[in-house]
Short mmCIF file of C-alpha atoms in Angstrom, two decimals:
data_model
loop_
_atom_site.label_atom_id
_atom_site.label_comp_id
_atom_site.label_asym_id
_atom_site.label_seq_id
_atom_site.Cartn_x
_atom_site.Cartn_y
_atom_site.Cartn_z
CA UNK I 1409 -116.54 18.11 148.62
CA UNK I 1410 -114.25 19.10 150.83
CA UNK I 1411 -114.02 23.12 152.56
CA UNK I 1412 -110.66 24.95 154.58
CA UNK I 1413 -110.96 25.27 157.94
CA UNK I 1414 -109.02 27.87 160.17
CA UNK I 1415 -108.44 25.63 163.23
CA UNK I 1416 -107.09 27.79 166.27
CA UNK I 1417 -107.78 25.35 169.33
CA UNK I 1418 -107.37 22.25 170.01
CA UNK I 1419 -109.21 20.79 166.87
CA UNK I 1420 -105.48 21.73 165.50
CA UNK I 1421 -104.55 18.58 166.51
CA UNK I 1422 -105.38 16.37 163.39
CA UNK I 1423 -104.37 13.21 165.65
CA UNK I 1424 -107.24 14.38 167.85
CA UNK I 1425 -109.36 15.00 164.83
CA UNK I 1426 -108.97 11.71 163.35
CA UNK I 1427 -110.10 9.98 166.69
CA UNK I 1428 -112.80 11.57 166.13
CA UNK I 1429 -113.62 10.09 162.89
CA UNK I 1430 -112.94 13.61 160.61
CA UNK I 1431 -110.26 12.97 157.96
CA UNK I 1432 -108.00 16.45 157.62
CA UNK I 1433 -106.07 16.50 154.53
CA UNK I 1434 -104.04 19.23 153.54
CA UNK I 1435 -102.84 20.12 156.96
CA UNK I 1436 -100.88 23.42 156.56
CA UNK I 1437 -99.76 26.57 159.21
CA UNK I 1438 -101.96 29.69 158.83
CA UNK I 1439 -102.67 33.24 159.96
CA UNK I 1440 -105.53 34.60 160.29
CA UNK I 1441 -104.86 38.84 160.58
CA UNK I 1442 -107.05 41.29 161.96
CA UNK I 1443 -107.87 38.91 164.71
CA UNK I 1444 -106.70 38.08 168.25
CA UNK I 1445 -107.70 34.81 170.48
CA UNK I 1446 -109.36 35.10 173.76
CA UNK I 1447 -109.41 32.06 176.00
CA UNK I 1448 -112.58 31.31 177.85
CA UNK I 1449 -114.27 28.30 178.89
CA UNK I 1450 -113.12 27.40 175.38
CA UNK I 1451 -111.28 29.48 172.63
CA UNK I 1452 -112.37 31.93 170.13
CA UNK I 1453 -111.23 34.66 168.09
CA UNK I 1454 -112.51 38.32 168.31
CA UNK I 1455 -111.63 40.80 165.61
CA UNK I 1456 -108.59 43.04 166.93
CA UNK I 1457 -106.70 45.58 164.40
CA UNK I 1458 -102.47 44.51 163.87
CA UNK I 1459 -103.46 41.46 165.57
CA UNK I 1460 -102.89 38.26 164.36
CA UNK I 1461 -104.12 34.70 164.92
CA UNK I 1462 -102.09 31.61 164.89
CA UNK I 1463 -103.58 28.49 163.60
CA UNK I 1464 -103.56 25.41 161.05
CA UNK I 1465 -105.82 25.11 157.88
CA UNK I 1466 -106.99 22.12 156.75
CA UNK I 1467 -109.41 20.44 154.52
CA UNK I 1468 -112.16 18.47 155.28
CA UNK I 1469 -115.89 17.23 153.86
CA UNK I 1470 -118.63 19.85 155.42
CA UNK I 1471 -120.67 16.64 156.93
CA UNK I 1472 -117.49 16.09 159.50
CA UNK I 1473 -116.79 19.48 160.00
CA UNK I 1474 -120.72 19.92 161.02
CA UNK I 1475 -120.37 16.52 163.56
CA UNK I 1476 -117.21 17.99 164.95
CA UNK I 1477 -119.20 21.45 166.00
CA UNK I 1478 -122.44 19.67 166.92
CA UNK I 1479 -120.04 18.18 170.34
CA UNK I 1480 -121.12 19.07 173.88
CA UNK I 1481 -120.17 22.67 174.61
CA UNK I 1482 -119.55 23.67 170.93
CA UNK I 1483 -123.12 24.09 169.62
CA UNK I 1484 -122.60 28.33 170.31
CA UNK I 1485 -120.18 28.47 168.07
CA UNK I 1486 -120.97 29.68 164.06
CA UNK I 1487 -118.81 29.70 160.92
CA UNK I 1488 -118.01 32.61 159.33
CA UNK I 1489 -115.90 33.39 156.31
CA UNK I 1490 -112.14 34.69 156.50
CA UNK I 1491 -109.10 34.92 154.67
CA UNK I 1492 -105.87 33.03 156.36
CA UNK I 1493 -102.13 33.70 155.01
CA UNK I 1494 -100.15 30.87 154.66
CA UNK I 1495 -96.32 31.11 155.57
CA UNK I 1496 -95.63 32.05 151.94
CA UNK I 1497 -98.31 34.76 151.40
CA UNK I 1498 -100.70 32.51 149.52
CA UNK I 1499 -104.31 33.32 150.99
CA UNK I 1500 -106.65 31.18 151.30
CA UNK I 1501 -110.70 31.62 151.49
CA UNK I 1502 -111.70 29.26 154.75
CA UNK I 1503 -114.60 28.58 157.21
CA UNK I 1504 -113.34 29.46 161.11
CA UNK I 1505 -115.92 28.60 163.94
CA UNK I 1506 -115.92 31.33 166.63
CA UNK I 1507 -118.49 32.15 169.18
CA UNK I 1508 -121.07 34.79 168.66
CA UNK I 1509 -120.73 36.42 172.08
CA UNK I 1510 -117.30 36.14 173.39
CA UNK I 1511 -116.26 35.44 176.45
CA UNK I 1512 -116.05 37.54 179.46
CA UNK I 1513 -113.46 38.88 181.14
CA UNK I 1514 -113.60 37.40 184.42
CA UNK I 1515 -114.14 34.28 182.54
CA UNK I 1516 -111.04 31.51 182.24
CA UNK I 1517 -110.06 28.04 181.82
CA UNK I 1518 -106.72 27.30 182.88
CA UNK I 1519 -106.57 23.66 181.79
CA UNK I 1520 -108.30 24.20 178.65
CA UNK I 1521 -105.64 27.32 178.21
CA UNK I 1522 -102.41 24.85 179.53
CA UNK I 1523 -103.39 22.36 176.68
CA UNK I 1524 -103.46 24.68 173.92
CA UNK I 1525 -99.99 26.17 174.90
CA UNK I 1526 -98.79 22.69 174.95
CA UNK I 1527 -100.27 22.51 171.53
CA UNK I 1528 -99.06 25.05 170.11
CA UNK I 1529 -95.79 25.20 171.15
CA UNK I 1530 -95.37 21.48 169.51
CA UNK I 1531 -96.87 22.39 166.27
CA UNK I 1532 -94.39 25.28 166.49
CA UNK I 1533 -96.02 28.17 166.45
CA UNK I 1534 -94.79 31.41 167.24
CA UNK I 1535 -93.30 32.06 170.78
CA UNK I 1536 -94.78 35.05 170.98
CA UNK I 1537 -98.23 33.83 170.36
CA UNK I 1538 -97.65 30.89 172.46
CA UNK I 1539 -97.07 33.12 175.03
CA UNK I 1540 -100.35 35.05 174.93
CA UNK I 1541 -102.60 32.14 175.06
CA UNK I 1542 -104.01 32.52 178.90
#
């Protein structure tokens, strides 16, 4: 059985995803409203009002979703239901992995924050959303 996932960082690179033995099928551009992203050590999305968040959504079988989260550093983060909006208003029920506290302020990643604008600007997101990923 497979499940959506709202990706938002780097696991929106299916080539990356694949190398890591998941199988995404269905790959497809998504919003996820009512949400912003906040770059840390890693990403994550925090709820924010006439915010959106960027993303991909794509289906895959729950056992590789729960290897891909059980990775070094990404153990804090927990899935919790939402409703993305793909480009043609069709909304779909997904899983999207954020962390439970977010990061702080003072708290960046400038690599981590360079690769996801690279990202994202080649799966052609918005330019205004690439824009605020810092």
């Amino acid at each position: 059985m497979t499940v959506s996932v709202f990706f938002y960082g780097l696991f929106m690179d299916s080539d990356a995803l694949r190398s890591k033995g998941a199988h995404p099928v269905n790959v497809r551009p998504a919003v996820l409203p009512g949400y912003t992203i906040r770059i840390g050590n890693r990403a994550t999305l925090v709820r924010e009002a006439g915010s959106s968040a960027h993303g991909l959504l794509m289906d895959l079988p729950r056992t590789e979703i729960d290897a891909l989260y059980s990775g070094p550093g990404l153990e804090a983060y927990r899935p919790e239901p939402v409703v993305a909006e793909g480009p043609n208003g069709e909304r779909t029920s997904a899983l999207c992995f954020n962390l439970v506290t977010p990061p702080s302020p003072d708290e960046a990643n400038r690599e981590y924050a360079e690769q996801l604008r690279e990202l994202a600007r080649r799966l052609g997101l918005p330019l205004d959303y690439v824009e605020r990923i810092r």
